[in-house]
Short mmCIF file of C-alpha atoms and ligand atoms in Angstrom, two decimals:
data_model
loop_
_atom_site.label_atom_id
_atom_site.label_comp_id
_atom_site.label_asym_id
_atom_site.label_seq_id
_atom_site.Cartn_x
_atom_site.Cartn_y
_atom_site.Cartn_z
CA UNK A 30 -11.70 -23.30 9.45
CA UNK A 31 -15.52 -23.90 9.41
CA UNK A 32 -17.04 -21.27 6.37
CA UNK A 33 -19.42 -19.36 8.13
CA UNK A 34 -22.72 -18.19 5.77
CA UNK A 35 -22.42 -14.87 5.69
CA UNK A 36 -18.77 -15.26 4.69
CA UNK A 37 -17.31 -14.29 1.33
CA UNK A 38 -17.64 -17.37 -1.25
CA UNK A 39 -14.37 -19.01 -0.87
CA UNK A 40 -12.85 -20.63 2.50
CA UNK A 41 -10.35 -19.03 3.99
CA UNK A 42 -8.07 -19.97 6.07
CA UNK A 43 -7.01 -18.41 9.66
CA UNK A 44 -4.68 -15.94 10.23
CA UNK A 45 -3.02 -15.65 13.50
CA UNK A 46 -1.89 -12.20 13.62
CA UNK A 47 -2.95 -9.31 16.10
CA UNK A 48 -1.59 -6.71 14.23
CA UNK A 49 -0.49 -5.68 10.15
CA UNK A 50 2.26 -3.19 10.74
CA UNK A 51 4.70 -4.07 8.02
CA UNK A 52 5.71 -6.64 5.59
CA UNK A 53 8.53 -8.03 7.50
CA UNK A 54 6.31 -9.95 9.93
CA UNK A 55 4.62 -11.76 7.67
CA UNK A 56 5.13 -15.06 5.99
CA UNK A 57 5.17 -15.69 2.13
CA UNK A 58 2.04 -18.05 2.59
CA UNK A 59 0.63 -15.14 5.05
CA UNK A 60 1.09 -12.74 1.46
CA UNK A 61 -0.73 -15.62 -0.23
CA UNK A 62 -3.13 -15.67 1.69
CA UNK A 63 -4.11 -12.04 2.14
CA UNK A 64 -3.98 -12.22 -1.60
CA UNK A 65 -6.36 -15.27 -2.23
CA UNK A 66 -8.65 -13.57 0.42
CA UNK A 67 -8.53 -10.59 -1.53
CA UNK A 68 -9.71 -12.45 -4.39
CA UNK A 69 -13.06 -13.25 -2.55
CA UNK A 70 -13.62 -9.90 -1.62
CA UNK A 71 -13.12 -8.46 -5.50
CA UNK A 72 -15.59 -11.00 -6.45
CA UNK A 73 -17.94 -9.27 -3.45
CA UNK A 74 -16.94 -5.59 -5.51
CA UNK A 75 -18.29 -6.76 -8.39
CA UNK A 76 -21.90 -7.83 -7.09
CA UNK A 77 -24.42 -5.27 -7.51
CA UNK A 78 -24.98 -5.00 -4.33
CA UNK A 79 -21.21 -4.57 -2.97
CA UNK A 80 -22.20 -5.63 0.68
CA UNK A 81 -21.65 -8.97 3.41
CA UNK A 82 -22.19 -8.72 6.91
CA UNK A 83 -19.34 -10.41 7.66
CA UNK A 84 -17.96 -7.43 10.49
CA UNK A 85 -21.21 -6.66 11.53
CA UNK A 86 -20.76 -5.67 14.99
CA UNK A 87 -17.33 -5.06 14.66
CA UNK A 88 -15.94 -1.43 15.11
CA UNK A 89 -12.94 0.51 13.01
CA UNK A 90 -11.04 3.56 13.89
CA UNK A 91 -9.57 5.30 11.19
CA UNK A 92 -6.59 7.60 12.72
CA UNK A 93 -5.40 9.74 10.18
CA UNK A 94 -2.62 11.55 10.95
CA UNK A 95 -1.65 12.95 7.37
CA UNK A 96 -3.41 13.56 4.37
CA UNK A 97 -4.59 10.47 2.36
CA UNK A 98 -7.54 10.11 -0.52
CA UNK A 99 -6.87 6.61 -1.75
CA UNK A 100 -5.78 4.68 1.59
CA UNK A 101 -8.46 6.59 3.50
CA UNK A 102 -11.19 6.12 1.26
CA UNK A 103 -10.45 2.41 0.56
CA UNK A 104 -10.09 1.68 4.13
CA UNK A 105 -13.91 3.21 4.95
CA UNK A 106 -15.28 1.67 1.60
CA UNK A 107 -13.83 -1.84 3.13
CA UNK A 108 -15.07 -0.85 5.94
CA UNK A 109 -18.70 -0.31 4.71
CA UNK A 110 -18.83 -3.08 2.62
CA UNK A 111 -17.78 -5.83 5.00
CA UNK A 112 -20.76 -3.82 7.63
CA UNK A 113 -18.17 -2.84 10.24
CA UNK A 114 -19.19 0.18 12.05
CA UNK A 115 -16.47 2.63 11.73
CA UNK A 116 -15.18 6.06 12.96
CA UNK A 117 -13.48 8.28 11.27
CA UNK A 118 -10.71 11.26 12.93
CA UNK A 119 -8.46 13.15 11.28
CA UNK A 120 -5.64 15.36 13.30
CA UNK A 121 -6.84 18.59 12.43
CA UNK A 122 -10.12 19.34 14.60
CA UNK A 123 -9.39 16.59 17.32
CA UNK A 124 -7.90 17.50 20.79
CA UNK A 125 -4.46 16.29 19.02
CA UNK A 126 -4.21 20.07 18.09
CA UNK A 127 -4.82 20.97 22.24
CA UNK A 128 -1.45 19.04 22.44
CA UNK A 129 -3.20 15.38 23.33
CA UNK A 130 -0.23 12.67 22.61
CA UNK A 131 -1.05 9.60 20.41
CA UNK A 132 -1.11 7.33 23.21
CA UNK A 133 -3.89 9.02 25.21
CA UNK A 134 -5.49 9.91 22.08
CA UNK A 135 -5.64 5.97 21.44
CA UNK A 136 -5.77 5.24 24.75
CA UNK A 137 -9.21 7.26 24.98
CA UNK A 138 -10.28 5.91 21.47
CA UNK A 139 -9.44 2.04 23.10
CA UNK A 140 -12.28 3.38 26.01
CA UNK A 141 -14.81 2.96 23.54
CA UNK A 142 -13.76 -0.40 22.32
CA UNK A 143 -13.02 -0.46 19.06
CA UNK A 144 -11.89 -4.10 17.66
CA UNK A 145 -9.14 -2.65 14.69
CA UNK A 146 -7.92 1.02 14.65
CA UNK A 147 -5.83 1.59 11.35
CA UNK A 148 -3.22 4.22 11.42
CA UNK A 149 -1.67 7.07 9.45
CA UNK A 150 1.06 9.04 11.07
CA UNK A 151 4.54 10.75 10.08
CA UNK A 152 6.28 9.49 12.34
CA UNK A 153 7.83 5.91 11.48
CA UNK A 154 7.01 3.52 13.98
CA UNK A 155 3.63 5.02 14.92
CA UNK A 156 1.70 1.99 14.75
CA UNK A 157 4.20 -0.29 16.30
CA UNK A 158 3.79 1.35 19.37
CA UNK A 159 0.28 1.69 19.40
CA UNK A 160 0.12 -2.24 18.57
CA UNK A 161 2.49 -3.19 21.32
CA UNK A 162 0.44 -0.75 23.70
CA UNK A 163 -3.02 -1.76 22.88
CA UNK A 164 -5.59 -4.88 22.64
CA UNK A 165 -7.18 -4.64 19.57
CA UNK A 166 -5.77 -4.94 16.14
CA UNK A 167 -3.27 -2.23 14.47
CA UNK A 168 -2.88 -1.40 10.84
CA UNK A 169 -1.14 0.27 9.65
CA UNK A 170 -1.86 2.67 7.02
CA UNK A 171 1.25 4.48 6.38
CA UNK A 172 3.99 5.29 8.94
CA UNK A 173 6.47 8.01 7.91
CA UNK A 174 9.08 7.06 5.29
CA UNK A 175 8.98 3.55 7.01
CA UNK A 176 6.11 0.83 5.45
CA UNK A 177 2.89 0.92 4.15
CA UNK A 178 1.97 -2.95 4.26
CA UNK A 179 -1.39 -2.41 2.55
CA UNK A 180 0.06 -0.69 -0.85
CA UNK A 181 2.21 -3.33 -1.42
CA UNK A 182 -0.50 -5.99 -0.69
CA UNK A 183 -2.54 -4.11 -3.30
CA UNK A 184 0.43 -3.71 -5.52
CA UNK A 185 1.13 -6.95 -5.63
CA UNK A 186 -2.83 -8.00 -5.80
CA UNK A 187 -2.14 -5.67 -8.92
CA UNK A 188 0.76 -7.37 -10.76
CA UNK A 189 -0.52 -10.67 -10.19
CA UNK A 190 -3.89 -9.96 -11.72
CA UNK A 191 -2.38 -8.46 -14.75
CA UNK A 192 0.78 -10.64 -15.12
CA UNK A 193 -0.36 -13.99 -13.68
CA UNK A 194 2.25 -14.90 -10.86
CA UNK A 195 4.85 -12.47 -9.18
CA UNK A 196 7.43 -15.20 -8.58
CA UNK A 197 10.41 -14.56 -11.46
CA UNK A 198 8.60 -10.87 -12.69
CA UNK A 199 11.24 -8.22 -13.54
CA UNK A 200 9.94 -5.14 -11.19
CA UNK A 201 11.66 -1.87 -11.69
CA UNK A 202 10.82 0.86 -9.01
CA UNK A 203 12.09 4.10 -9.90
CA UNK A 204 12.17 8.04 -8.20
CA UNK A 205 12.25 8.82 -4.69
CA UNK A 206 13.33 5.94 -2.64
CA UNK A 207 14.87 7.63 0.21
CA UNK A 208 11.56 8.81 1.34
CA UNK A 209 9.19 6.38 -0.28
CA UNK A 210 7.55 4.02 2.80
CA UNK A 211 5.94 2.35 -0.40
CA UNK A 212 9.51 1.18 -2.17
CA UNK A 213 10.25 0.31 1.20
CA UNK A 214 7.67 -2.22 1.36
CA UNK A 215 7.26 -3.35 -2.19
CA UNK A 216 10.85 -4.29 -2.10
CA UNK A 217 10.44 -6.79 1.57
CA UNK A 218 7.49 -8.01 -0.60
CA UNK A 219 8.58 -9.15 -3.69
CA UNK A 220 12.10 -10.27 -2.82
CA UNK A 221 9.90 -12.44 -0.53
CA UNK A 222 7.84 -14.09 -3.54
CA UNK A 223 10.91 -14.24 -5.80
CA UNK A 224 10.18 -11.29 -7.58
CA UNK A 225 13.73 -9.52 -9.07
CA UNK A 226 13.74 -5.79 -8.02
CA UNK A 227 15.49 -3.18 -9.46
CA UNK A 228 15.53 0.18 -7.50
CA UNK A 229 16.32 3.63 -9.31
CA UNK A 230 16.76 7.33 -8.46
CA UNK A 231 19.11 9.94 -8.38
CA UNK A 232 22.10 8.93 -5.72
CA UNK A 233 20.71 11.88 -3.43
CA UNK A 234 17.43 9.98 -3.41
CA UNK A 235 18.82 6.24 -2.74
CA UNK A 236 18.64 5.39 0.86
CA UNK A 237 22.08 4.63 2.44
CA UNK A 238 23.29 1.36 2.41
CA UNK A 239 20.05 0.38 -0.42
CA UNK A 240 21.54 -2.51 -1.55
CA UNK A 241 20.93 -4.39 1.81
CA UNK A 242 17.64 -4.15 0.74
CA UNK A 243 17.91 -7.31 -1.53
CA UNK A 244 17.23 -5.05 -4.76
CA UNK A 245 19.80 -4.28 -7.36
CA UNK A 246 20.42 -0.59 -7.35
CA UNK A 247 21.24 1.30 -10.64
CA UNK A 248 20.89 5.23 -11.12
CA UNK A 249 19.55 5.25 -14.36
CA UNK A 250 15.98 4.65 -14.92
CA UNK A 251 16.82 3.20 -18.48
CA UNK A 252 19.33 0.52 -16.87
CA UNK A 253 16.23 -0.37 -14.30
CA UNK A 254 13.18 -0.33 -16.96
CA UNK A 255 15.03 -1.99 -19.51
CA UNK A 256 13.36 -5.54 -20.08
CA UNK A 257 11.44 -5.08 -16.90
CA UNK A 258 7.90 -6.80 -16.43
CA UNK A 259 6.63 -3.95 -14.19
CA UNK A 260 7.64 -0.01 -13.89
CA UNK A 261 6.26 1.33 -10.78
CA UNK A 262 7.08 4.95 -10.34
CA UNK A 263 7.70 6.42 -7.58
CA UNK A 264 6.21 10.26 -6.06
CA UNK A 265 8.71 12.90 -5.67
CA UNK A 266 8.49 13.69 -1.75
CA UNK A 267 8.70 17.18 -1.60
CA UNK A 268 7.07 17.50 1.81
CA UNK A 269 9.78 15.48 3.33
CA UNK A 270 12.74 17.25 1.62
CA UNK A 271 12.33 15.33 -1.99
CA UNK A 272 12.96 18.52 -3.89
CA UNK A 273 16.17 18.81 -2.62
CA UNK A 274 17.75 15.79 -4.08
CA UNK A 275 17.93 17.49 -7.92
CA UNK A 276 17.76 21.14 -8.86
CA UNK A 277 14.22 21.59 -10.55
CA UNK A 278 11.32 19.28 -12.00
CA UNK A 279 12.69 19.75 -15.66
CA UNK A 280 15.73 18.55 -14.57
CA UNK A 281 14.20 15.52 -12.80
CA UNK A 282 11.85 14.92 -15.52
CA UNK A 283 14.38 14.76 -18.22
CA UNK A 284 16.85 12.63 -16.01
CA UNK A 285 14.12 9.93 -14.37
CA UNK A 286 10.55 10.86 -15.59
CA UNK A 287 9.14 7.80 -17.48
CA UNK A 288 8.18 9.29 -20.81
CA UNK A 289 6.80 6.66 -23.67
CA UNK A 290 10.58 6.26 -25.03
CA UNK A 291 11.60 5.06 -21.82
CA UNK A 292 8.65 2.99 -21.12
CA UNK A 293 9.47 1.53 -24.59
CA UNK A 294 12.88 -0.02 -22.94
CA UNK A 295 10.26 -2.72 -20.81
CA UNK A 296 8.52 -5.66 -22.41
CA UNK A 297 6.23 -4.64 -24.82
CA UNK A 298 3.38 -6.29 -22.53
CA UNK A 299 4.66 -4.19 -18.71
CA UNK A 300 2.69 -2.81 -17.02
CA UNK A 301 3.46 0.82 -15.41
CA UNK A 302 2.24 1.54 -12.11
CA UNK A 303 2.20 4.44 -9.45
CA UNK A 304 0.82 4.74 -5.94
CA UNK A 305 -0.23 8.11 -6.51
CA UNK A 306 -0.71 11.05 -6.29
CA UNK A 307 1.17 11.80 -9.05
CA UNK A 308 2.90 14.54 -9.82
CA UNK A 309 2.54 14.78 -13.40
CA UNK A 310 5.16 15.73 -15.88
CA UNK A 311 8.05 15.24 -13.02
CA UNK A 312 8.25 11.38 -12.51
CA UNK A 313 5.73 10.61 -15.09
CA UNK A 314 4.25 12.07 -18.43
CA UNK A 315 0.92 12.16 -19.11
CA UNK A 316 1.11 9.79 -21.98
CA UNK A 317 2.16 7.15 -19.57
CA UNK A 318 -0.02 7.57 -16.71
CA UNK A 319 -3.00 7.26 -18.88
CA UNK A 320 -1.75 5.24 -21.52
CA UNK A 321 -2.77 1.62 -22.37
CA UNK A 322 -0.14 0.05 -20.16
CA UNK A 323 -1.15 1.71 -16.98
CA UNK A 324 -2.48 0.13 -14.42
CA UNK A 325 -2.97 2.78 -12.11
CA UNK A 326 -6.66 3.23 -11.02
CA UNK A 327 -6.64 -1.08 -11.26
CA UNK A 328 -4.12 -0.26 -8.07
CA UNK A 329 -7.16 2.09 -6.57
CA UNK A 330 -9.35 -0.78 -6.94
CA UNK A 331 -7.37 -3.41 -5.73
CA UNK A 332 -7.13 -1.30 -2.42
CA UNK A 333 -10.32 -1.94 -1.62
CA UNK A 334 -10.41 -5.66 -2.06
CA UNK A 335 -7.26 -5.78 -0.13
CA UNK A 336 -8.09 -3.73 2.82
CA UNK A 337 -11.26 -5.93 3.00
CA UNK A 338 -8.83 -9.25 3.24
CA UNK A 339 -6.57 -7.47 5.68
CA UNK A 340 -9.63 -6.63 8.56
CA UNK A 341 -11.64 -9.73 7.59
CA UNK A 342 -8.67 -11.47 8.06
CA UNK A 343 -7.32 -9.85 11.36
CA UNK A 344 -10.69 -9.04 12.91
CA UNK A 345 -13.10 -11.15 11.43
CA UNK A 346 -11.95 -14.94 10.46
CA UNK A 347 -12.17 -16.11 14.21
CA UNK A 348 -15.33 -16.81 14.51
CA UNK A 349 -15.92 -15.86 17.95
CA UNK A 350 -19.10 -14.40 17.77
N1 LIG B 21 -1.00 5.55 -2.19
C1 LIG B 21 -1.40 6.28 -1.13
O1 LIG B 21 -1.05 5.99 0.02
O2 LIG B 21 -2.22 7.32 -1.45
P1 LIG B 21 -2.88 8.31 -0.37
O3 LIG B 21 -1.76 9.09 0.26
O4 LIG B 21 -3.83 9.17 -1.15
O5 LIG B 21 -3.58 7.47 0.65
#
């Protein structure tokens, strides 16, 4: 592909995909690539003046379905940066609440012609069906307990950054994997750049049949952080029936919260990560979570540079202005 001028510094390659709606459809050298891209557009974050025109023209619809700060945010910050007009609509206060289904709601939003709507919904499978039911471009931003493509992009972004390569790194992910979309999509990740994942939780938090998943699956945080390269911690769910996998957030803390003894079992140089938000002082002590070794807020940041790769890539590397 031909480097247009108003392009971010590196070339980039094409990348034939309508849609990002999981991890599963894409390639290890499409990961790469949304990586290396993301690269380029953390170089553009650093500038003092954090802006390309490189979507000008282009239009964005954020539907946000459920609450989000960081995957919202980033997305319009991307947005913004790469000058794509965009338009943001949240459930509450939109004709969604006078009983309008997602399809005409997108359906209507299509009528004004957007090129990439990116999606939040609680239902799993939200944005597959708005992908295989409209033109433009679907991300998606979240979908129930099912994927969340761009964390793990950014997660990944993350541990490569900080550890160099992901191929071979010890990852342990540990808490609330039955309902965590963001385990779920970590783990198709990294198995698919030789990564070696460990899962953890409480058996009334492990998904069933979680070793299909390609991870080992242990049910003590020690046996998963021990040695490991990366901790990633996972959010206890409570709004989709967390809680009621263990009796009470001492209990939980004192069984699977990562406190510094236990983040002491890892190499001395891991690095401990969360999505967020936490919930402090029930998967994660302070200490931790703002301690040396986090990597936390470098996750925050990385979701910016990696929601810029994923729409420049999908909606703006074709060059058919
Ligand atoms: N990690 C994440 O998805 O955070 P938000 O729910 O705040 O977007």
């Amino acid at each position: 592909m031909t480097r247009r001028p108003d392009a971010p510094s590196e070339p980039l390659a094409s990348f034939a995909k309508k849609d990002l709606v999981d991890i599963g459809s894409l390639t290890r050298p499409e990961i790469q690539l949304v990586l290396d891209t993301a690269e380029s557009m953390r170089e553009i974050n650093q500038r003092t003046i954090k802006k390309v025109p490189t979507l000008r023209g282009k239009l964005v619809a954020n539907l946000f379905f459920e609450a989000s700060t960081r995957t919202r945010f980033s997305f319009e910050i991307a947005e913004r940066r790469l000058s794509a007009d965009s338009i943001s609509f949240s459930a509450a206060g939109s004709s969604v609440s006078k009983g309008e289904t997602l399809l005409d709601t997108a359906r209507n939003l299509m009528a004004m012609k957007p090129d990439a709507i990116v999606i939040r919904h609680q239902a799993s499978g939200a944005p597959h069906f708005l992908a295989r039911n409209l033109p433009c471009a679907v991300v998606n931003a979240g979908d129930g307990t099912h994927a969340h493509p761009t964390q793990a992009l950014l997660d990944a972004f993350t541990m490569r950054r900080a550890k160099g390569r992901l191929e071979g790194l010890r990852v342990a992910i540990c808490g609330d994997v039955l309902h965590s979309r963001v385990a779920r999509s970590n783990v198709e990740l990294l198995t698919k750049v030789g990564a070696e994942v460990t899962l953890a939780g409480p058996r009334t938090l492990l998904p069933v049949a979680v070793e299909r998943t390609g991870a080992r699956v242990v049910t003590r945080i020690e046996d998963a952080v021990d040695g490991a390269d990366v901790v990633m911690m996972l959010r206890v769910q409570k709004e989709r029936g967390g809680g009621l996998g263990f009796p009470n957030d001492r209990e939980y803390f004192e069984l699977f919260g990562l406190t510094p003894e236990r983040r002491r079992l890892a190499k001395k140089d891991a690095i401990v990560m969360h999505p967020g938000p936490m919930n402090r002082g029930v998967e994660i002590d302070s200490s931790v979570a703002d301690g040396p070794d986090s990597v936390i807020l470098d996750q925050v940041e990385a979701g910016v540079a990696v929601r810029m790769a994923v729409l420049y890539l999908l909606i703006g590397a074709s060059g058919d202005e």
